[in-house]
C-alpha cells in the first residue's frame, strides 16, 4: 500500500477518478475507482468508505473489491437516494470524493481453521465479496467453505458470473435460491434460510458471516443458530445512517456501539440484544 | 416392480421416517409405491384430487402457480429428502398448486385413502404421521411469510 495515500485526517476527502462503471442490476452498478495522482488503496474486507458526490452529498458504501488488489477501489451501489442517484449519474473519467476506509472488518484471518459459512441476501453479497475473495485466496486454511445466497428473482442475482465461477471450484459449496422464478430457472426456489439445512458444515467448528437486509439477517441468524452454530461464531454487518465515519457525530449510534466505528461488522452475541429492540 | 422390502429400505433412508417405529414403517409401506417422473412431467395439477403425497428421494420438484395470460411462477422447489403435498390431509382434498418435475425425480408416493384409513384405525400411526406433517406445514407457512416480507428489498448501503 502506498503510505502516501494513508489518510492523515479522516475528514479529508480525496478525489478518485471513475475508471469503469458496470451495470449489475436495473438499479445497481459497480464503480472501479483509482486515486487521482496515482497510488493504491488498502482496506480490509467488510470496511466501508464515505463516497462524496460533489454537490449532492456523502454516503457510506461498503467496499466490494478484492483486498489483495489495492490498485483499484471497487464499490457496488444501489440507487436509493439523492447521493447514490447522483453518483450513479456520473460517467467514466469523472471524479468522486472518498473518505476511508472505516470500520471493523470481517475477521477472516482470525477464523482460519474453521468451516466458513457465508450467508448473503440481495445486495448483501457486495460487502461480503472481499471476504469471499480473501477466504478463497487462503482456501487451504479453512475446513468447508459454504456460500448461501438468496435473491428475489433470477434476474436480480448479484455477481452471477462470479457465483458460477465459485461454484465451479471443487472446494467450495455455493447454493443460490430465489424467492420466485419463471420458467427457465433450474435452480432452487424458496427462502434463503432453507439453504442452511443440509449445507454440510460442522456447526461446532463453524463461523458464519451474514449480510443482507436486517429482516433477512434476523431469520438467517435464527436458521444458523437452529443448525447448532453458537452465536459467538456468527458475525453480522449492520447498516445505519453513518455520517462522520469515526464515531463522533452519533448518527449511526445503535444502542451503545457506533456502527461506523465499532461495526459495521459485529460478533452477533455482542449485539443480539440490540437486534431485538424494535425502535433501534 | 419394486419389492416391499426394498420400499421399506427406501422409506428408512428418507428423513421423514427418522425415529419412526419399524412396525409403523411396515404399515405405511403397505400404502407406498416407488415412482419416477421425467423432467417436465407434472406430479399433480392445481384443482386435482389430492389422493397422494410424495417423499422426494432425488431430483427437484417445482411448486408452481398459474395465472391466465402469465407464465407459471415457481414459488418453491422441493428436493432430496423433502415432503411434497399435504392437501390430502385438508378438506376438500384438492391440490392448490401444480407440482412439476424440474429434473428427473424419484419419489415414494403414498396412497392417501389407504394411509388415512390406517391412521383412523391406529391413532399412534395417525399421530406419528401428523407429527411429521405439522412441521412441514409450519415451515411452509413461515417461508411464505418471509417471502411476503420481500427479504432482499433495497438497502441503503452498497
Coordinates of C-alpha atoms in Angstrom, one line a residue:
Chain A
X1 CA 0.0 0.0 0.0
X2 CA 1.1 3.5 -0.8
X3 CA 1.9 5.2 2.5
X4 CA 1.2 8.5 0.8
X5 CA -2.4 7.5 0.5
X6 CA -3.0 6.8 4.1
X7 CA -5.5 9.3 5.3
X8 CA -4.0 11.6 7.9
X9 CA -7.3 13.3 8.7
X10 CA -10.3 11.1 8.4
X11 CA -12.4 14.1 7.4
X12 CA -10.2 14.9 4.4
X13 CA -11.9 14.0 1.1
X14 CA -9.6 12.6 -1.5
X15 CA -10.5 12.7 -5.2
X16 CA -10.8 9.4 -7.1
X17 CA -11.4 9.1 -10.8
X18 CA -14.1 6.7 -12.0
X19 CA -12.2 4.3 -14.3
X20 CA -15.0 1.9 -15.1
X21 CA -18.8 1.6 -14.5
X22 CA -20.6 -1.6 -14.8
X23 CA -24.3 -2.1 -14.6
X24 CA -25.1 -5.0 -12.3
X25 CA -28.9 -4.8 -12.0
X26 CA -31.5 -2.3 -13.0
X27 CA -30.8 -0.1 -10.0
X28 CA -27.3 -1.4 -9.0
X29 CA -24.0 -0.5 -10.5
X30 CA -20.3 -1.2 -9.7
X31 CA -17.6 1.5 -10.0
X32 CA -13.9 1.0 -10.3
X33 CA -12.0 4.0 -8.8
X34 CA -8.4 5.0 -8.9
X35 CA -6.8 7.8 -6.8
X36 CA -6.2 11.0 -8.7
X37 CA -2.5 11.3 -9.0
X38 CA -1.9 7.6 -8.7
X39 CA -1.2 5.3 -5.7
X40 CA -3.2 2.5 -4.2
X41 CA -5.8 1.9 -1.6
X42 CA -5.5 -0.8 1.1
X43 CA -8.6 -1.9 3.0
X44 CA -9.8 -4.9 5.0
X45 CA -12.9 -7.0 3.9
X46 CA -16.1 -5.5 5.3
X47 CA -14.8 -1.9 5.6
X48 CA -16.7 1.0 4.0
X49 CA -15.9 4.4 2.5
X50 CA -17.8 7.6 2.6
X51 CA -18.3 8.4 -1.1
X52 CA -18.9 12.1 -1.8
X53 CA -20.7 13.1 -4.9
X54 CA -19.7 16.8 -5.3
X55 CA -22.7 19.0 -4.7
X56 CA -25.0 16.1 -3.8
X57 CA -23.7 14.7 -0.6
X58 CA -21.9 11.8 1.0
X59 CA -23.0 8.2 1.5
X60 CA -21.4 5.2 3.3
X61 CA -20.8 2.4 0.9
X62 CA -19.1 -0.9 1.6
X63 CA -16.1 -1.8 -0.5
X64 CA -16.8 -4.8 -2.8
X65 CA -13.4 -5.4 -4.4
X66 CA -10.5 -7.7 -3.7
X67 CA -8.4 -6.7 -0.7
X68 CA -5.4 -8.4 -2.4
X69 CA -5.6 -5.8 -5.2
X70 CA -5.2 -2.4 -3.8
X71 CA -4.7 -0.8 -7.2
X72 CA -8.5 -0.5 -7.7
X73 CA -11.1 0.6 -5.3
X74 CA -14.4 -1.1 -6.1
X75 CA -17.8 -0.2 -4.8
X76 CA -21.2 -1.7 -5.7
X77 CA -24.0 0.8 -5.2
X78 CA -27.8 0.7 -5.3
X79 CA -29.6 3.9 -6.4
X80 CA -31.7 4.6 -3.3
X81 CA -31.4 8.3 -2.6
X82 CA -30.2 11.6 -3.9
X83 CA -26.5 11.0 -3.3
X84 CA -26.4 7.5 -4.8
X85 CA -28.6 8.7 -7.7
X86 CA -26.0 11.5 -8.3
X87 CA -23.1 9.1 -8.1
X88 CA -25.0 6.8 -10.5
X89 CA -25.4 9.6 -13.0
X90 CA -21.6 10.2 -13.2
X91 CA -19.6 8.9 -16.2
X92 CA -16.3 7.2 -16.5
X93 CA -13.5 9.8 -16.2
X94 CA -15.4 11.9 -13.7
X95 CA -14.5 12.1 -10.0
X96 CA -15.9 11.4 -6.6
X97 CA -14.5 12.1 -3.2
X98 CA -13.5 9.3 -0.9
X99 CA -13.1 9.2 2.9
X100 CA -12.0 6.0 4.5
X101 CA -11.6 3.1 4.8
X102 CA -13.6 2.9 8.0
X103 CA -15.0 0.3 10.3
X104 CA -14.4 -3.1 11.8
X105 CA -13.8 -5.8 9.2
X106 CA -14.9 -9.4 8.7
X107 CA -12.4 -11.4 10.9
X108 CA -11.3 -13.7 8.0
X109 CA -7.8 -14.4 9.3
X110 CA -9.0 -14.8 12.9
X111 CA -11.2 -17.7 11.9
X112 CA -8.7 -19.7 10.0
X113 CA -9.2 -23.4 10.9
X114 CA -13.0 -23.2 11.0
X115 CA -15.6 -24.2 8.5
X116 CA -16.9 -20.9 7.0
X117 CA -20.5 -20.2 6.1
X118 CA -21.2 -17.0 4.2
X119 CA -24.9 -16.2 4.2
X120 CA -25.9 -13.3 1.9
X121 CA -29.1 -11.8 0.8
X122 CA -29.7 -9.4 -2.1
X123 CA -27.1 -6.6 -2.3
X124 CA -25.6 -8.0 1.0
X125 CA -23.3 -10.1 -1.2
X126 CA -21.4 -6.9 -2.1
X127 CA -19.9 -6.2 1.4
X128 CA -19.2 -9.9 1.7
X129 CA -17.3 -10.3 -1.6
X130 CA -14.0 -9.0 -0.3
X131 CA -14.2 -11.7 2.5
X132 CA -15.0 -14.3 -0.1
X133 CA -12.0 -13.3 -2.2
X134 CA -9.8 -13.4 0.9
X135 CA -11.2 -16.8 2.1
X136 CA -10.8 -18.4 -1.3
X137 CA -7.2 -17.0 -1.6
X138 CA -6.5 -18.8 1.7
X139 CA -8.8 -21.7 0.9
X140 CA -6.5 -24.3 2.5
X141 CA -6.7 -22.5 5.8
X142 CA -10.4 -23.4 6.2
X143 CA -12.4 -26.6 6.5
X144 CA -15.6 -26.4 4.4
X145 CA -16.4 -23.1 2.7
X146 CA -20.1 -22.7 2.0
X147 CA -21.7 -19.7 0.3
X148 CA -25.5 -19.4 0.7
X149 CA -27.1 -16.6 -1.3
X150 CA -30.7 -15.5 -1.7
X151 CA -32.2 -13.1 -4.1
X152 CA -35.7 -12.0 -5.1
X153 CA -35.6 -13.5 -8.6
X154 CA -33.1 -14.9 -11.1
X155 CA -32.8 -11.5 -12.8
X156 CA -31.8 -9.9 -9.5
X157 CA -28.9 -12.2 -8.6
X158 CA -25.8 -10.1 -8.0
X159 CA -22.5 -11.1 -9.4
X160 CA -23.9 -14.2 -11.2
X161 CA -20.7 -14.9 -13.2
X162 CA -18.6 -15.0 -10.0
X163 CA -21.2 -17.2 -8.3
X164 CA -20.9 -19.6 -11.2
X165 CA -17.1 -19.4 -11.0
X166 CA -17.0 -20.1 -7.3
X167 CA -19.5 -22.9 -7.7
X168 CA -17.2 -24.4 -10.3
X169 CA -14.4 -24.8 -7.8
X170 CA -14.2 -28.3 -6.3
X171 CA -13.6 -27.0 -2.8
X172 CA -16.4 -24.6 -2.3
X173 CA -20.2 -25.2 -2.0
X174 CA -22.3 -22.4 -3.5
X175 CA -26.1 -22.6 -3.1
X176 CA -28.3 -20.0 -4.6
X177 CA -32.1 -19.6 -4.1
X178 CA -34.6 -17.1 -5.3
X179 CA -38.0 -16.2 -3.8
X180 CA -39.8 -16.8 -7.1
X181 CA -38.9 -17.8 -10.6
X182 CA -40.4 -18.0 -14.0
X183 CA -39.8 -21.0 -16.4
X184 CA -36.2 -21.3 -17.4
X185 CA -34.7 -21.1 -13.9
X186 CA -33.5 -24.5 -12.9
X187 CA -32.2 -23.6 -9.5
X188 CA -33.6 -23.6 -6.1
X189 CA -36.7 -21.6 -5.2
X190 CA -37.5 -20.7 -1.6
X191 CA -36.2 -18.6 1.3
X192 CA -32.5 -18.4 1.9
X193 CA -32.9 -19.9 5.4
X194 CA -33.9 -23.2 3.8
X195 CA -30.4 -23.5 2.3
X196 CA -28.8 -23.7 5.8
X197 CA -30.2 -27.1 6.4
X198 CA -28.1 -29.6 4.6
X199 CA -25.3 -27.2 3.8
X200 CA -22.9 -29.8 5.2
X201 CA -20.9 -27.8 7.7
X202 CA -19.8 -28.8 11.2
X203 CA -21.8 -26.5 13.4
X204 CA -19.4 -26.9 16.4
X205 CA -16.5 -25.6 14.3
X206 CA -18.2 -23.2 12.0
X207 CA -18.0 -19.4 11.8
X208 CA -20.7 -17.6 9.8
X209 CA -20.6 -14.2 8.1
X210 CA -24.1 -12.8 7.5
X211 CA -25.1 -9.7 5.4
X212 CA -28.3 -8.6 3.8
X213 CA -31.3 -6.6 4.8
X214 CA -31.9 -6.7 8.5
X215 CA -35.0 -8.8 8.3
X216 CA -33.2 -11.4 6.2
X217 CA -30.3 -11.4 8.7
X218 CA -32.7 -11.9 11.6
X219 CA -34.2 -15.1 10.0
X220 CA -30.8 -16.2 8.7
X221 CA -29.2 -16.0 12.2
X222 CA -32.1 -17.9 13.6
X223 CA -31.6 -20.7 11.0
X224 CA -27.8 -20.7 11.7
X225 CA -28.5 -21.0 15.4
X226 CA -31.1 -23.7 14.8
X227 CA -28.4 -25.6 12.9
X228 CA -26.2 -25.6 16.0
X229 CA -23.8 -22.7 15.4
X230 CA -23.1 -20.7 18.6
X231 CA -23.9 -17.0 18.4
X232 CA -20.2 -16.3 19.2
X233 CA -19.4 -17.8 15.8
X234 CA -21.8 -15.6 13.9
X235 CA -20.8 -12.2 12.5
X236 CA -23.2 -9.6 11.0
X237 CA -22.7 -6.5 9.0
X238 CA -25.0 -3.7 10.1
X239 CA -26.0 -0.6 8.4
X240 CA -27.1 2.6 10.0
X241 CA -27.0 6.3 9.0
X242 CA -23.2 6.7 9.0
X243 CA -22.2 10.4 8.6
X244 CA -18.8 11.2 10.1
X245 CA -17.4 7.6 9.9
X246 CA -15.3 7.9 13.0
X247 CA -17.8 7.7 15.9
X248 CA -18.1 11.5 16.6
X249 CA -21.5 12.6 15.2
X250 CA -23.7 9.9 16.7
X251 CA -25.9 9.4 13.7
X252 CA -25.2 5.7 13.5
X253 CA -25.3 5.0 17.2
X254 CA -27.0 1.7 17.7
X255 CA -27.5 1.2 21.5
X256 CA -24.1 1.7 23.0
X257 CA -22.0 1.0 19.9
X258 CA -21.4 3.2 16.9
X259 CA -21.9 1.3 13.7
X260 CA -19.2 3.2 11.8
X261 CA -16.5 2.7 14.4
X262 CA -17.4 -0.4 16.4
X263 CA -19.0 -2.0 13.3
X264 CA -20.2 -2.4 10.6
X265 CA -19.1 -6.0 11.4
X266 CA -20.2 -7.2 14.8
X267 CA -20.0 -10.5 16.5
X268 CA -23.6 -11.4 16.9
X269 CA -23.6 -12.2 20.7
X270 CA -22.4 -8.6 21.3
X271 CA -25.4 -7.1 19.5
X272 CA -28.0 -9.7 19.9
X273 CA -30.0 -7.7 22.4
X274 CA -30.0 -4.6 20.2
X275 CA -31.3 -6.8 17.4
X276 CA -34.4 -7.4 19.4
X277 CA -35.2 -3.7 20.1
X278 CA -37.7 -2.6 17.5
X279 CA -37.1 1.1 17.8
X280 CA -33.3 0.9 17.2
Chain B
X1 CA -41.6 -53.8 -9.8
X2 CA -40.0 -52.8 -6.5
X3 CA -40.4 -55.3 -3.7
X4 CA -42.0 -54.4 -0.4
X5 CA -38.7 -54.9 1.5
X6 CA -37.0 -52.6 -0.9
X7 CA -39.7 -49.9 -0.4
X8 CA -39.1 -50.3 3.3
X9 CA -35.4 -49.7 2.9
X10 CA -36.1 -46.7 0.7
X11 CA -38.5 -45.3 3.3
X12 CA -35.9 -45.8 6.1
X13 CA -33.4 -43.7 4.1
X14 CA -35.8 -40.7 3.9
X15 CA -35.7 -38.1 6.7
X16 CA -39.5 -38.4 7.1
X17 CA -39.1 -41.9 8.6
X18 CA -36.4 -40.8 11.1
X19 CA -37.4 -42.1 14.5
X20 CA -40.5 -43.9 13.2
X21 CA -41.2 -47.3 14.8
X22 CA -40.3 -50.1 12.4
X23 CA -43.8 -51.6 12.8
X24 CA -45.3 -48.3 11.7
X25 CA -43.0 -48.1 8.8
X26 CA -44.2 -51.5 7.7
X27 CA -47.8 -50.3 7.9
X28 CA -47.0 -47.3 5.9
X29 CA -45.2 -49.3 3.2
X30 CA -48.4 -51.1 2.5
X31 CA -49.7 -47.8 1.0
X32 CA -46.5 -46.9 -0.8
X33 CA -45.3 -47.0 -4.3
X34 CA -42.0 -46.1 -5.9
X35 CA -42.4 -43.5 -8.7
X36 CA -40.3 -41.8 -11.3
X37 CA -41.0 -38.6 -13.1
X38 CA -39.2 -37.2 -16.1
X39 CA -38.2 -33.6 -16.2
X40 CA -41.2 -31.5 -17.2
X41 CA -43.7 -34.1 -16.1
X42 CA -46.4 -33.0 -13.7
X43 CA -46.8 -34.9 -10.4
X44 CA -50.1 -33.2 -9.9
X45 CA -52.0 -30.1 -11.0
X46 CA -54.0 -27.5 -9.2
X47 CA -57.6 -28.5 -8.6
X48 CA -57.0 -32.2 -9.0
X49 CA -57.9 -34.6 -6.3
X50 CA -55.2 -34.9 -3.7
X51 CA -55.0 -38.7 -3.5
X52 CA -51.3 -38.9 -2.7
X53 CA -48.3 -37.4 -1.1
X54 CA -44.7 -37.8 -2.0
X55 CA -41.4 -38.2 -0.2
X56 CA -38.8 -37.0 -2.7
X57 CA -35.8 -39.3 -2.9
X58 CA -33.9 -37.4 -5.5
X59 CA -34.4 -34.6 -8.0
X60 CA -36.1 -31.3 -7.9
X61 CA -39.9 -30.6 -7.9
X62 CA -41.1 -27.1 -8.7
X63 CA -44.3 -26.0 -6.9
X64 CA -45.9 -23.6 -9.4
X65 CA -48.8 -21.2 -9.6
X66 CA -50.5 -20.5 -12.8
X67 CA -52.5 -17.4 -13.7
X68 CA -54.2 -16.8 -17.1
X69 CA -52.1 -14.8 -19.5
X70 CA -49.0 -15.2 -17.5
X71 CA -46.1 -17.6 -17.3
X72 CA -46.1 -20.2 -14.5
X73 CA -44.4 -18.8 -11.4
X74 CA -42.3 -21.2 -9.3
X75 CA -42.8 -20.4 -5.6
X76 CA -40.8 -23.2 -4.1
X77 CA -38.7 -26.1 -5.0
X78 CA -38.5 -29.3 -3.1
X79 CA -35.6 -31.6 -3.5
X80 CA -33.9 -34.7 -1.9
X81 CA -35.4 -35.5 1.4
X82 CA -38.3 -33.2 1.0
X83 CA -42.0 -33.8 1.6
X84 CA -44.5 -32.9 -1.2
X85 CA -48.2 -32.4 -0.7
X86 CA -50.4 -32.1 2.3
X87 CA -53.7 -31.3 0.6
X88 CA -54.7 -34.9 1.2
X89 CA -55.0 -34.0 4.9
X90 CA -57.2 -31.0 4.5
X91 CA -60.7 -30.9 3.1
X92 CA -61.7 -30.5 0.3
X93 CA -58.6 -32.6 -0.6
X94 CA -57.7 -30.7 -3.8
X95 CA -54.3 -29.7 -4.9
X96 CA -53.8 -26.0 -4.5
X97 CA -50.7 -25.8 -6.7
X98 CA -49.1 -27.5 -9.7
X99 CA -46.1 -29.7 -9.0
X100 CA -43.7 -30.3 -11.9
X101 CA -40.5 -32.3 -12.0
X102 CA -37.8 -29.8 -12.8
X103 CA -35.3 -32.7 -13.2
X104 CA -35.6 -36.4 -13.2
X105 CA -37.4 -37.1 -9.9
X106 CA -37.6 -40.3 -7.9
X107 CA -40.1 -40.4 -5.1
X108 CA -42.0 -42.6 -2.8
X109 CA -45.7 -41.9 -3.2
X110 CA -48.4 -42.8 -0.6
X111 CA -52.0 -43.6 -1.4
X112 CA -53.9 -41.1 0.8
X113 CA -57.1 -43.2 1.1
X114 CA -55.1 -46.2 2.2
X115 CA -53.0 -44.4 4.7
X116 CA -55.8 -42.3 6.1
X117 CA -57.8 -45.5 6.7
X118 CA -54.9 -46.9 8.6
X119 CA -54.4 -43.7 10.5
X120 CA -58.0 -43.6 11.6
X121 CA -57.8 -47.2 12.9
X122 CA -54.4 -46.7 14.5
X123 CA -54.1 -43.4 16.4
X124 CA -50.4 -44.0 17.1
X125 CA -49.7 -44.1 13.4
X126 CA -52.0 -41.1 12.9
X127 CA -50.2 -39.2 15.5
X128 CA -46.7 -40.1 14.1
X129 CA -47.7 -39.1 10.6
X130 CA -49.3 -35.8 11.7
X131 CA -46.2 -35.1 13.9
X132 CA -44.2 -35.2 10.7
X133 CA -46.5 -33.2 8.6
X134 CA -47.2 -30.3 11.1
X135 CA -43.5 -29.1 10.9
X136 CA -43.7 -29.3 7.1
X137 CA -46.8 -27.1 7.1
X138 CA -45.3 -24.8 9.7
X139 CA -42.1 -24.3 7.7
X140 CA -44.0 -23.6 4.6
X141 CA -46.2 -21.1 6.3
X142 CA -43.1 -19.4 7.8
X143 CA -41.4 -19.4 4.4
X144 CA -44.5 -17.9 2.8
X145 CA -44.5 -15.1 5.4
X146 CA -40.8 -14.4 4.8
X147 CA -41.4 -14.2 1.1
X148 CA -44.1 -11.6 1.8
X149 CA -41.6 -9.5 3.7
X150 CA -39.5 -9.1 0.5
X151 CA -36.4 -10.1 2.4
X152 CA -34.0 -8.7 -0.1
X153 CA -35.6 -5.3 -0.6
X154 CA -33.5 -2.2 -1.2
X155 CA -30.8 -1.5 1.4
X156 CA -29.2 1.9 2.0
X157 CA -25.7 0.6 1.8
X158 CA -24.0 -0.9 -1.2

